[in-house]
Amino acid sequence: MATATATASRLAVLAPRPLLPAPGRRRHVPAPGCGHSRPRGLYAAPRGRVICLAAPAPAAPSTTDAGQDRLQKVPISNIRNFCIIAHIDHGKSTLADKLLELTGTVQKREMKEQFLDNMDLERERGITIKLQAARMRYVMNNKPYCLNLIDTPGHVDFSYEVSRSLAACEGALLVVDASQGVEAQTLANVYLALENNLEVIPVLNKIDLPGAEPDRVAQEIEEIIGLDCRDAIRCSAKEGIGITEILDALVTKIPPPKDTAKDPLRALIFDSYYDPYRGVIVYFRVIDGSMKKGDKICFMANGKEYVADEIGVLSPNQMQVDELYAGEVGYLSASIRSVADARVGDTITHYSKKADHALPGYSQATPMVFCGLFPIDADQFEELREALEKLQLNDAALKFEPESSSAMGFGFRCGFLGLLHMEIVQERLEREYNLNLIITAPSVVYRVNCADGETVECSNPSLLPEPGKRRSIEEPYVKIEMLTPKDYIGSIMELAQDRRGEFKEMNFITESRAKLIYELPLAEMVGDFFDQLKSRSKGYASMEYSLIGYRESQLVKLDIQINGDPVEALSTIVHRDKACIGTKVIASEALSAIRKDVLSKCYGGDITRKKKLLKKQAEGKKRMKAIGRVDVPQEAFMAVLKLEKEVL
Amino acid sequence: MLRLAFPLVSHLPRRKPASVRPRPPPARRYASSSSATTASFSPPPSPLLPPLPPASAYVHLPFCRKRCHYCDFPIVALGSSSASSHGGGEAAEDPRIVDYVRLLLREVSATRPVSDDGVPLETVFFGGGTPSLVPPRLVATVLDALRDRFGLSACPEVSIEMDPGTFDAARLRELVGVGVNRVSLGVQAFQEDLLRACGRAHGLKEVYEAVGIVTACEGLQNWSMDLISSLPNQTEEMWEESLRCTVDARPTHVSVYDLQIEQGTKFGQMYAPGVFPLPSDIESANFYKIASKRLSEAGYNHYEISSYCKPGYECKHNLTYWQNRPFYAFGLGSASYINGVRYSRPRRTKEYAEWVQKLEDGTWSHESRSSDMKDMALDVVMLSLRTAWGLDLQSFSKSFGKSLTLSLCNTFKPFVESGLVIAMDMDRRALPHVDFELDLQNEDDFGRRVAFIRLSDPDGFLLSNELISLAFGIISP
């Protein structure tokens, strides 16, 4: 059973592991070719489906190590609920591992597997690894404490989800790499935590590294966040230094939950995922009252009722219990058909004894970014619809509706929380459902003030009302904060300026790092802004944005014609200054964007390399889509889509 | 390609020679040429294809001062302290060079001529590396060996690549004295900053000196100026300036290469293609167009994607490549094309030495293989469409069949209409696209008017990858 547990814990820690082989037969080394195939651990992915159905632990005669009695109840005053806030690579998962290990939640021998593999997409995108929740038992001064670690997604696209996770905690560990410093996303989450009145405990990680400068970083935290760092814990999660200090601090510094077990039940949903066998699994924190197995419950936002067939705790695999009371963190399964019915932020109450008010902070998912998805092969339309429906079961934020275009055929207009979310969905459609897609330029939701006084929301450039019918167009703006080493300030400012950014302020947070604040249209940020930021700063800059509302802009619709035929799906809305009104033949320039390697020297007559490249390109043409009379490959589409930035 | 040199210093201490001793043949095989897979269409004999005995030889002289930031060719970096000198002093020869040339000579003599009836070499090309770092005496020994083994025609084209700062007038005179009659001068840019940015230690001063030496050299009329476009931080103004300076220097030939960012090079680590400070793809394409315009205005023919020449000054050696004719190759990492087989030699000195040993032992030979017709067709299309001459449809049809020729033409139809591809008649007059389409409609009659297709300059050339790979998809679906 040991291996199975290891698998499960690994799963739970990692979150979404798509279908796994039988427990106990897990490969330690990914086989060649399948190692990087799918994005794992992504927020929108299904959560570990293989998590133990029934808890083996309570009856398991395993060991008598500390932590194995972690299902035992403790008084509410001995519960501590916390999360970890950290930038990617600052050591959050290593620290989480160590906490689980030291409290005996996961046995040392089960921890062998390094689970930070296969996380390319997260790494590229700066999302942190997701570790839903883990209940630990820690004994301090002979008193048992129950520590619940609740994980937060680390990306701005999911800031709503982050805020709900934080709302389920009383404290947070702020983990900062002592050799690096505070990053923009960390900052955003710390502010969120402080807004939620969480006790934030600063932790300087990686002090074992030769380049570690804990004093400088502590000062940076004090200066930027205003957090007292005199007692900041210096640790090395990797080396196991400072872990006990962290556990002690969790107990002594974080306040216990309020004892409201007598009140009517209110439980906050902070996460949920769809399990094909059991329906939606809901993760929640009991704020008031208590919940028993078999209770008839009600979700306050949509009023739907269910019977809680199974309740339990996460430790980190699912373990069934009979009752959860105020302050505790757990999961339930109640034959819920879609995650949209158990939306993060919603409040669970008893059907028969409803709470008067739902917990504050619930909001509907509002897609911010839209794009068209068209199957390259028209026959795949139905498959695409099914795939989207399946994804939606597990992703309440994904919205889609059919769209058709004379040039591109039938497809869907899809709405996403943000760019990362969009990328994840596209990636999963292509990789997991094996669909070949053409993806149109991402766009945002414009507000069109029509001549007749009406205001229309428009997310599809091809549906923009005629110029005569509209009075003005407003577009969403974001405030963007970028942290960068000072060497890259110039080129980052150039980037922001290029994207119609309005400079707000710049401060040096330390001698060598600056914070730049701009306000810019969201439309300018969708696309390759993040990539550009990374490449211009050699990867050192980080960013964070938040929506600040709509502003009127001089916007026009840019139609793109290929060989004289307008292709509506390629229309984009651009700023007047960037569009060349009238006709400009851009097709040839657009195609020149795929000129790469064209002029390469066939050196000394060595044509084999060149030939290989051309063969590869020919192979890529299988992904072609006929438009008008010319075959335009996906790359050319991308080139056309990039035009907005590069040509105009 | 890798030209990098300091003004030479001859009194620095010698480095310990890296001995290159022949070793027993390793168990590994190096064969990497186009494999003979099953051909799906019947192979008619072709006039385009071997067996024609090679009349060209490429000789790789891999030595450089150091590696340029963009370079991923097989080179041997000597370091700036190397003792070679353009003074031509015998004592200054670097033993690494001497050893290498010895190895090269062994390869030449171990290589069997393809024909016994003595087709002499018409072209020899010394490429690198920085061949101008090799003492002329040693270049002469290689030429002698080639003459002994294969014969040299009465007036062969003998080219050598040279870098500014690696030679003086005396050294060039010496080279011309031993038979070199064409120089390819690796200038790359006319801006001090750009030269430095690509890791070339020679500056502008050396460029002008070198141009002066080359133009003043008696017995040398034919020389090429080599430039690189799309360098980091290169602007349109800089590119215009480089082209102006090039035209002013009046070379008979100009090569313009678009910078390729290769993995494993310093540039590969520093930059992403199309991303600042590299010019965007659009800017790069613009540089290409500017070059085409300016050089054409100055009387140069754009006879191949990256090559321009004054009338009659095509690089004959390179034409061998574009016309899919066979050629010998000698030296580290070089690629030969003999009996229909392309073979690339090992890129590391040690492995190359082992390979030469095997060649001498007779345990390795340029086997003649039945080549895949499909691959042949791919080569012909890919190479001929790089040239202004274009693809000879009649000859292609003879070799690979009429139906393939027709589907190829049908594929290009929209591009003939849009002007990216030009159809020409026997007299190489461009045909209106309607004529091309009419000709295509009548399959039996096809070829009555259309005789060639080529890519237009510059737009078709710029999209050559796209267009050629399209053709690849037809030939090898």
CSV table of C-alpha atoms in Angstrom, one decimal, chain A residues 491 494 532 535-536 538 563 588-615 617-618 621-622 624 629-631 633 635 642-643 646-647, chain B residues 1 3 58 60 72-73 127-128 161 257-258 260 262 270 275 280-282 284-285 288 305-306 321-322 327 335 342 344 375 378-379 382-383 386 414-415 417 461-466 468-470 472-473:
chain,number,residue,atom,x,y,z
A,491,SER,CA,13.3,48.5,-22.9
A,494,GLU,CA,9.6,51.1,-24.6
A,532,GLN,CA,8.0,40.3,-24.7
A,535,SER,CA,12.5,38.3,-23.4
A,536,ARG,CA,13.3,42.0,-23.0
A,538,LYS,CA,16.1,38.1,-20.1
A,563,ASN,CA,-6.2,37.5,-51.8
A,588,SER,CA,2.9,39.9,-48.5
A,589,GLU,CA,4.5,41.3,-45.4
A,590,ALA,CA,2.5,39.0,-43.4
A,591,LEU,CA,3.8,36.0,-45.2
A,592,SER,CA,7.3,37.3,-45.1
A,593,ALA,CA,7.1,36.8,-41.4
A,594,ILE,CA,7.6,33.1,-42.1
A,595,ARG,CA,10.7,33.9,-44.1
A,596,LYS,CA,12.9,32.4,-41.4
A,597,ASP,CA,15.8,30.4,-42.7
A,598,VAL,CA,15.1,31.4,-46.2
A,599,LEU,CA,18.5,32.8,-46.9
A,600,SER,CA,20.5,30.4,-45.0
A,601,LYS,CA,23.8,29.6,-46.5
A,602,CYS,CA,24.0,26.1,-47.8
A,603,TYR,CA,27.5,26.0,-46.6
A,604,GLY,CA,30.0,24.2,-48.6
A,605,GLY,CA,27.2,22.7,-50.5
A,606,ASP,CA,25.8,21.0,-47.4
A,607,ILE,CA,22.1,21.1,-48.2
A,608,THR,CA,21.0,18.3,-45.9
A,609,ARG,CA,20.1,20.6,-43.0
A,610,LYS,CA,18.2,23.0,-45.2
A,611,LYS,CA,16.3,20.1,-46.8
A,612,LYS,CA,15.4,18.8,-43.4
A,613,LEU,CA,14.0,22.2,-42.5
A,614,LEU,CA,11.9,22.4,-45.6
A,615,LYS,CA,10.6,18.9,-45.1
A,617,GLN,CA,7.8,22.9,-43.0
A,618,ALA,CA,6.1,20.8,-45.7
A,621,LYS,CA,1.4,22.2,-44.1
A,622,LYS,CA,-0.7,19.3,-43.3
A,624,MET,CA,-3.3,23.9,-43.5
A,629,ARG,CA,-7.9,30.4,-53.1
A,630,VAL,CA,-4.7,30.3,-51.2
A,631,ASP,CA,-3.7,27.8,-48.7
A,633,PRO,CA,-0.8,27.6,-42.9
A,635,GLU,CA,2.0,30.1,-39.1
A,642,LYS,CA,0.8,39.6,-35.1
A,643,LEU,CA,0.6,42.2,-37.7
A,646,GLU,CA,4.4,44.7,-36.0
A,647,VAL,CA,3.3,46.3,-39.2
B,1,MET,CA,32.2,31.8,-42.7
B,3,ARG,CA,36.1,35.2,-40.1
B,58,TYR,CA,35.3,21.9,-51.7
B,60,HIS,CA,37.5,22.9,-45.6
B,72,ASP,CA,28.0,26.9,-35.6
B,73,PHE,CA,30.3,25.6,-38.4
B,127,GLY,CA,36.1,27.5,-47.3
B,128,GLY,CA,36.3,27.7,-43.6
B,161,GLU,CA,37.6,32.8,-48.2
B,257,TYR,CA,23.4,36.3,-45.9
B,258,ASP,CA,20.5,36.8,-43.5
B,260,GLN,CA,20.5,32.7,-38.7
B,262,GLU,CA,21.6,28.8,-34.4
B,270,MET,CA,21.4,35.8,-26.2
B,275,VAL,CA,12.9,39.8,-31.1
B,280,SER,CA,11.8,41.8,-36.6
B,281,ASP,CA,11.0,39.4,-39.4
B,282,ILE,CA,9.4,42.3,-41.2
B,284,SER,CA,14.6,41.5,-42.0
B,285,ALA,CA,12.5,41.0,-45.0
B,288,TYR,CA,16.5,41.7,-48.0
B,305,ILE,CA,18.8,33.9,-53.3
B,306,SER,CA,21.9,35.1,-51.4
B,321,TYR,CA,25.5,23.2,-55.9
B,322,TRP,CA,22.5,24.9,-57.3
B,327,PHE,CA,31.3,17.6,-56.1
B,335,ALA,CA,29.8,17.6,-47.4
B,342,ARG,CA,25.6,13.2,-50.0
B,344,SER,CA,29.0,14.8,-44.4
B,375,ASP,CA,14.7,12.8,-52.8
B,378,LEU,CA,13.2,17.4,-53.8
B,379,ASP,CA,16.9,18.3,-54.3
B,382,MET,CA,14.9,23.1,-53.7
B,383,LEU,CA,18.2,24.0,-55.4
B,386,ARG,CA,17.1,29.2,-55.3
B,414,PRO,CA,-2.1,31.0,-57.5
B,415,PHE,CA,1.4,32.2,-56.9
B,417,GLU,CA,-1.1,34.9,-60.5
B,461,PHE,CA,12.8,34.6,-53.0
B,462,LEU,CA,11.7,35.9,-49.6
B,463,LEU,CA,9.0,33.3,-49.5
B,464,SER,CA,11.1,30.6,-50.9
B,465,ASN,CA,10.8,28.4,-47.8
B,466,GLU,CA,7.1,28.6,-48.0
B,468,ILE,CA,9.6,25.2,-51.8
B,469,SER,CA,8.0,23.4,-48.9
B,470,LEU,CA,4.7,23.6,-50.7
B,472,PHE,CA,7.9,19.3,-51.1
B,473,GLY,CA,4.4,18.5,-50.0
